[in-house]
Short mmCIF file of C-alpha atoms and ligand atoms in Angstrom, two decimals:
data_model
loop_
_atom_site.label_atom_id
_atom_site.label_comp_id
_atom_site.label_asym_id
_atom_site.label_seq_id
_atom_site.Cartn_x
_atom_site.Cartn_y
_atom_site.Cartn_z
CA MET A 1 101.97 97.04 83.69
CA ASN A 2 102.93 93.80 85.41
CA ILE A 3 101.11 93.24 88.69
CA CYS A 4 102.03 90.96 91.58
CA ILE A 5 99.27 90.19 94.08
CA PHE A 6 100.19 89.37 97.67
CA ALA A 7 97.62 87.40 99.67
CA SER A 8 97.45 85.18 102.75
CA GLY A 9 93.82 84.23 103.10
CA ASN A 10 90.62 83.46 101.25
CA GLY A 11 91.66 85.53 98.29
CA SER A 12 88.23 86.89 97.44
CA ASN A 13 89.81 90.22 96.44
CA PHE A 14 92.43 88.43 94.37
CA LYS A 15 89.61 86.58 92.60
CA SER A 16 87.67 89.78 91.90
CA ILE A 17 90.81 91.43 90.50
CA TYR A 18 91.58 88.41 88.34
CA ARG A 19 87.99 88.32 87.03
CA ALA A 20 88.16 92.03 86.18
CA HIS A 21 91.35 91.27 84.28
CA ARG A 22 89.70 88.40 82.41
CA LYS A 23 86.82 90.69 81.44
CA GLY A 24 89.30 93.23 80.09
CA LYS A 25 88.51 95.82 82.76
CA ILE A 26 92.05 95.60 84.08
CA LYS A 27 94.50 95.57 81.19
CA SER A 28 97.64 94.84 83.20
CA ASN A 29 99.10 91.37 83.44
CA ILE A 30 98.35 89.58 86.67
CA LYS A 31 101.78 88.00 86.56
CA LEU A 32 102.18 86.43 89.94
CA LEU A 33 100.78 85.65 93.37
CA ILE A 34 103.06 85.76 96.38
CA THR A 35 101.71 84.09 99.48
CA ASN A 36 103.03 83.14 102.90
CA ASN A 37 100.46 80.34 103.13
CA SER A 38 100.60 77.68 100.43
CA SER A 39 97.20 76.20 101.28
CA CYS A 40 95.19 79.44 101.49
CA GLY A 41 92.24 80.12 99.18
CA ALA A 42 94.30 82.57 97.12
CA ALA A 43 97.01 79.95 96.47
CA LEU A 44 94.44 77.33 95.48
CA PHE A 45 92.81 79.78 93.08
CA ALA A 46 96.17 80.59 91.51
CA LYS A 47 96.83 76.91 91.03
CA LYS A 48 93.43 76.33 89.44
CA TYR A 49 93.88 79.19 86.97
CA LYS A 50 97.56 78.49 86.37
CA ILE A 51 98.70 81.85 87.71
CA PRO A 52 102.31 81.55 88.84
CA CYS A 53 102.45 81.39 92.63
CA GLU A 54 105.46 81.76 94.92
CA HIS A 55 105.25 80.53 98.48
CA ILE A 56 107.57 82.79 100.45
CA SER A 57 107.23 82.42 104.18
CA SER A 58 109.23 82.96 107.35
CA GLU A 59 108.91 79.23 108.02
CA LYS A 60 111.19 78.64 105.03
CA TYR A 61 113.47 81.68 105.20
CA ASP A 62 115.00 83.97 107.78
CA ASP A 63 114.34 87.72 107.35
CA ASN A 64 117.36 88.32 105.18
CA GLU A 65 116.75 85.33 102.89
CA LEU A 66 113.08 86.22 102.61
CA GLU A 67 113.91 89.72 101.45
CA ILE A 68 116.41 88.40 98.89
CA LYS A 69 113.97 85.76 97.63
CA MET A 70 111.08 88.24 97.32
CA THR A 71 113.23 90.80 95.53
CA SER A 72 114.56 88.25 93.06
CA VAL A 73 111.09 86.89 92.30
CA LEU A 74 109.77 90.42 91.67
CA ILE A 75 112.69 91.10 89.35
CA LYS A 76 112.33 87.77 87.57
CA HIS A 77 108.68 88.48 86.77
CA LYS A 78 109.42 92.13 85.88
CA ILE A 79 106.87 93.36 88.40
CA ASP A 80 105.94 97.05 88.12
CA PHE A 81 103.14 97.24 90.65
CA ILE A 82 102.20 95.39 93.85
CA VAL A 83 98.65 94.85 95.09
CA LEU A 84 98.22 93.64 98.66
CA ALA A 85 94.95 91.74 98.95
CA GLY A 86 94.66 90.36 102.46
CA TYR A 87 98.42 89.92 102.95
CA MET A 88 99.05 89.43 106.65
CA LYS A 89 102.77 90.16 106.76
CA LYS A 90 104.74 93.37 106.65
CA LEU A 91 106.74 93.83 103.45
CA PRO A 92 110.51 94.25 103.84
CA ASP A 93 111.44 97.95 103.94
CA SER A 94 113.69 97.63 100.90
CA ILE A 95 110.73 96.50 98.76
CA VAL A 96 108.46 99.26 100.10
CA ASN A 97 111.17 101.80 99.27
CA LYS A 98 111.88 100.38 95.83
CA TYR A 99 108.17 100.33 94.89
CA GLN A 100 107.29 103.69 96.39
CA ASP A 101 103.80 104.76 95.15
CA ARG A 102 103.53 101.41 93.37
CA ILE A 103 102.20 99.30 96.25
CA ILE A 104 98.59 99.52 97.33
CA ASN A 105 96.55 97.87 100.06
CA ILE A 106 92.88 97.57 100.90
CA HIS A 107 91.68 97.87 104.48
CA PRO A 108 88.14 97.01 105.63
CA ALA A 109 87.47 100.21 107.60
CA LEU A 110 87.71 103.96 107.19
CA LEU A 111 91.35 104.78 107.96
CA PRO A 112 92.95 106.41 109.86
CA SER A 113 90.49 104.89 112.34
CA PHE A 114 90.55 101.17 113.09
CA GLY A 115 93.90 100.45 111.47
CA GLY A 116 97.36 99.45 112.61
CA LYS A 117 98.93 96.33 114.01
CA GLY A 118 96.41 93.66 115.02
CA MET A 119 93.61 95.33 113.09
CA TYR A 120 92.76 92.63 110.59
CA GLY A 121 89.86 90.29 109.88
CA LEU A 122 87.01 90.30 112.36
CA ASN A 123 89.08 92.29 114.90
CA VAL A 124 88.47 95.37 112.77
CA HIS A 125 84.70 94.92 112.59
CA LYS A 126 84.41 94.09 116.30
CA ALA A 127 86.28 97.29 117.20
CA VAL A 128 84.12 99.31 114.81
CA LEU A 129 80.87 97.98 116.29
CA GLU A 130 82.10 98.42 119.87
CA SER A 131 82.95 102.07 119.17
CA GLY A 132 79.34 102.85 118.25
CA VAL A 133 80.13 104.62 114.94
CA ARG A 134 77.29 104.49 112.41
CA TYR A 135 79.48 104.11 109.31
CA SER A 136 82.38 101.89 108.43
CA GLY A 137 83.70 101.14 104.95
CA LEU A 138 86.85 100.44 103.03
CA THR A 139 90.06 102.29 102.35
CA ILE A 140 92.46 101.79 99.47
CA HIS A 141 95.83 103.35 100.19
CA TYR A 142 99.47 103.39 99.18
CA VAL A 143 101.75 101.34 101.38
CA ASP A 144 104.57 102.84 103.37
CA ASN A 145 106.72 101.40 106.15
CA GLU A 146 103.96 101.50 108.78
CA TYR A 147 100.79 99.41 108.94
CA ASP A 148 97.76 101.06 107.29
CA ASN A 149 99.48 104.41 107.17
CA GLY A 150 100.19 105.37 103.54
CA ARG A 151 98.43 108.06 101.53
CA ILE A 152 94.74 107.34 101.01
CA ILE A 153 93.62 106.84 97.41
CA PHE A 154 89.94 105.99 97.83
CA GLN A 155 87.33 105.37 100.50
CA LYS A 156 83.78 104.10 100.36
CA SER A 157 81.52 104.25 103.38
CA VAL A 158 79.09 101.52 104.36
CA LYS A 159 76.19 102.17 106.73
CA ILE A 160 76.05 100.13 109.92
CA ASP A 161 72.64 98.73 110.82
CA ASP A 162 71.55 98.05 114.40
CA GLU A 163 71.43 94.33 113.73
CA ASP A 164 74.94 94.13 112.22
CA THR A 165 77.40 91.67 113.72
CA PRO A 166 81.15 91.62 112.93
CA GLU A 167 80.39 88.88 110.40
CA THR A 168 77.58 90.72 108.57
CA LEU A 169 79.58 93.93 108.51
CA GLN A 170 82.57 92.07 107.10
CA GLU A 171 80.39 90.60 104.38
CA LYS A 172 78.83 93.95 103.45
CA ILE A 173 82.24 95.61 103.22
CA LEU A 174 83.81 92.73 101.28
CA LYS A 175 81.09 93.08 98.63
CA GLN A 176 82.12 96.71 98.16
CA GLU A 177 85.81 95.76 98.15
CA HIS A 178 85.17 93.45 95.22
CA ILE A 179 83.58 96.30 93.27
CA TYR A 180 86.03 99.08 94.07
CA TYR A 181 89.46 97.44 94.29
CA PRO A 182 89.44 96.38 90.61
CA LYS A 183 88.10 99.83 89.59
CA ILE A 184 90.86 101.66 91.41
CA ILE A 185 93.52 99.34 89.97
CA ALA A 186 92.14 100.07 86.49
CA GLU A 187 92.44 103.81 87.16
CA LEU A 188 95.94 103.52 88.56
CA GLU A 189 97.13 101.49 85.60
CA LYS A 190 95.94 104.25 83.26
CA ASN A 191 98.02 106.78 85.21
CA TYR A 192 100.96 104.39 85.16
CA GLU A 193 100.75 103.93 81.39
CA LYS A 194 100.47 107.71 80.88
CA LYS A 195 103.55 108.33 83.00
CA SER A 196 105.59 105.67 81.24
CA THR A 197 104.74 107.00 77.76
CA ASN A 198 105.68 110.59 78.73
C1 GRF B 1 89.82 92.06 103.21
O1 GRF B 1 88.83 92.42 104.12
C2 GRF B 1 90.78 93.20 103.03
O2 GRF B 1 90.20 94.46 103.25
C3 GRF B 1 91.82 92.95 104.09
O3 GRF B 1 91.92 91.55 104.18
C4 GRF B 1 90.71 90.94 103.73
C5 GRF B 1 91.10 89.97 102.66
O4 GRF B 1 90.01 89.19 102.25
N1 GRF B 1 93.07 93.59 103.82
P1 GRF B 1 90.16 88.19 101.02
O5 GRF B 1 91.30 87.24 101.36
O6 GRF B 1 90.46 89.01 99.81
O7 GRF B 1 88.85 87.48 100.94
#
């Protein structure tokens, strides 16, 4: 299976997925990174490890061109599966439709709570703490045409302590993301291989 990672930020999930691949825990090829921010941590990591990286952003392209560019890059690299790892933009509908059940995302809270537009980064953890819930966590889900809305694949809860701040909660959840995102990708690739040999 050929995987394309999409990322906009630090890229700590991208790094954990790549490391799992290097250790043989993920068998698929990490073929490509697509980013909308050429100087983000994910892009720098790709450069360092010589992973092909495409900078596709709305600063360079209008909506229509961006969709064409993204589609052609995915075709060129024969991408079978898309992993969103901190990608801050909405994917064009045509790509979501083409890759139905082959695009996943990770969200740093227990969906369907604390998701949707504007719920990213520390905003999520602030909202969680303000609500007074005692557990947060992570959700890995398929991507559909709405933010944080697709079918849930996996969730892991994380206990909130009285002294947690948005920053400490983010850190605790990220640690779990780095464990579980690669594991779930490894499981999904097995299913993918099974389906394609049937
Ligand atoms: C993670 O918290 C992830 O759940 C969310 O965006 C963040 C990305 O972090 N979708 P990183 O760039 O992988 O460090």
